[in-house]
Coordinates of C-alpha atoms in Angstrom, one line a residue:
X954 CA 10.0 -15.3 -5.1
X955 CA 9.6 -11.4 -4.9
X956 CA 12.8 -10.8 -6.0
X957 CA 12.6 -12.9 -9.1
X958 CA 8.4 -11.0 -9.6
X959 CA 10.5 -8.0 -9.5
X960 CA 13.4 -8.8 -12.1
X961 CA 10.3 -10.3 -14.6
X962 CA 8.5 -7.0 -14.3
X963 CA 11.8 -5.1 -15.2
X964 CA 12.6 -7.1 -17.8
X965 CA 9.5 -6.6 -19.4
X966 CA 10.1 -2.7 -19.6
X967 CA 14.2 -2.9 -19.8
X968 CA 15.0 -6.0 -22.4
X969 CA 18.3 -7.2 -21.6
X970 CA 18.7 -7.5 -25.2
X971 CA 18.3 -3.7 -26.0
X972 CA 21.0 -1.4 -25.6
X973 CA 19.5 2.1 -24.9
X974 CA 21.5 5.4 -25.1
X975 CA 20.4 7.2 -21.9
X976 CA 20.9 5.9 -18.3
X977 CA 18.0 7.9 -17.3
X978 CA 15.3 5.9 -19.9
X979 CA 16.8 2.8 -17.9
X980 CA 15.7 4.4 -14.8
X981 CA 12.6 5.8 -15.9
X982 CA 11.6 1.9 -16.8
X983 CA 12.9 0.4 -13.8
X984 CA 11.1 3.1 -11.3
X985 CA 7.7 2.3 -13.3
X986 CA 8.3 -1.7 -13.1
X987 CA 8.7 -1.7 -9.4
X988 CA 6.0 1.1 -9.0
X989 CA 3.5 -1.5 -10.9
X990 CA 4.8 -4.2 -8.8
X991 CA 4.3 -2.1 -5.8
X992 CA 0.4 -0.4 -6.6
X993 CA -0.6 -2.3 -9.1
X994 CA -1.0 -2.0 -13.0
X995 CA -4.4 -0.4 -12.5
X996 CA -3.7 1.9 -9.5
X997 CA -0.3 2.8 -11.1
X998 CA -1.4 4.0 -14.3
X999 CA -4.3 5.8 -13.4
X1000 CA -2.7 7.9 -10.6
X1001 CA -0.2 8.7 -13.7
X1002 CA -3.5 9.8 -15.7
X1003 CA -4.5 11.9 -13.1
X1004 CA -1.3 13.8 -12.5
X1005 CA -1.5 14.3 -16.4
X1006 CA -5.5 15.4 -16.5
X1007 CA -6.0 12.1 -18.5
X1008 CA -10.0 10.9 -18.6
X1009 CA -10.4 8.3 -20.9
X1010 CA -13.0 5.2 -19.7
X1011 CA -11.7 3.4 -22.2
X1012 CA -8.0 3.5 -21.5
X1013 CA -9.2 3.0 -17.7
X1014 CA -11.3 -0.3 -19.1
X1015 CA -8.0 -1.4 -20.6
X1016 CA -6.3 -0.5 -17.2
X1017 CA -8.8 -2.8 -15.5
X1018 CA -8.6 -5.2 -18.3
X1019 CA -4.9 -5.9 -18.1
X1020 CA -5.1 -6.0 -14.1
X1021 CA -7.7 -8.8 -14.2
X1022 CA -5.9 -10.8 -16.5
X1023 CA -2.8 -10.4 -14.1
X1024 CA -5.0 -11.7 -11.1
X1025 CA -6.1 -14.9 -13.0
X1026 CA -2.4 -15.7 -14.1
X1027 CA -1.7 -14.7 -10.4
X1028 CA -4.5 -17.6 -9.0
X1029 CA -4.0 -20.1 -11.8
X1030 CA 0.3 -20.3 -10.7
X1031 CA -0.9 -20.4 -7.1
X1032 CA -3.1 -23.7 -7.7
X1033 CA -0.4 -25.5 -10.2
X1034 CA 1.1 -28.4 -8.8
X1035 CA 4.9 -27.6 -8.2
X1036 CA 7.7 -30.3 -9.2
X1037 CA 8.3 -32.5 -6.6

């Protein structure tokens, strides 16, 4: 099950479908898909703002914003009935 978290999460920042030039973009994405996997959207992105002296509330209401919707989607697959 992690594994499979873990490929979705890369996929959504390396599309299989695009071809990009640099090997080091791919690992720039794939580091920041399993960092967000690891912290957390929320925690992730704003220990990057802080390394950058970025303080925006509102980007950090987004932050929060994007890691509550995760946690519903999270709680609403844990209470679906499976296939049998």
């Amino acid at each position: 099950q992690v594994n499979k978290a873990v490929n979705r999460s890369v996929a959504r920042y390396v599309p299989k479908h695009k071809h990009l030039s640099s090997s080091e973009c791919i690992f720039i994405r794939i580091a920041i898909a399993v960092a967000v996997h690891n912290f957390g959207f929320e925690k992730y992105w704003k220990r990057i703002c802080e390394k950058l002296c970025i303080h925006d509330d509102k980007l950090f209401s987004f932050f929060r914003f994007v890691t509550e919707a995760h946690e519903k989607n999270r709680a609403r697959q844990r209470t679906m009935k499976t296939k049998s």
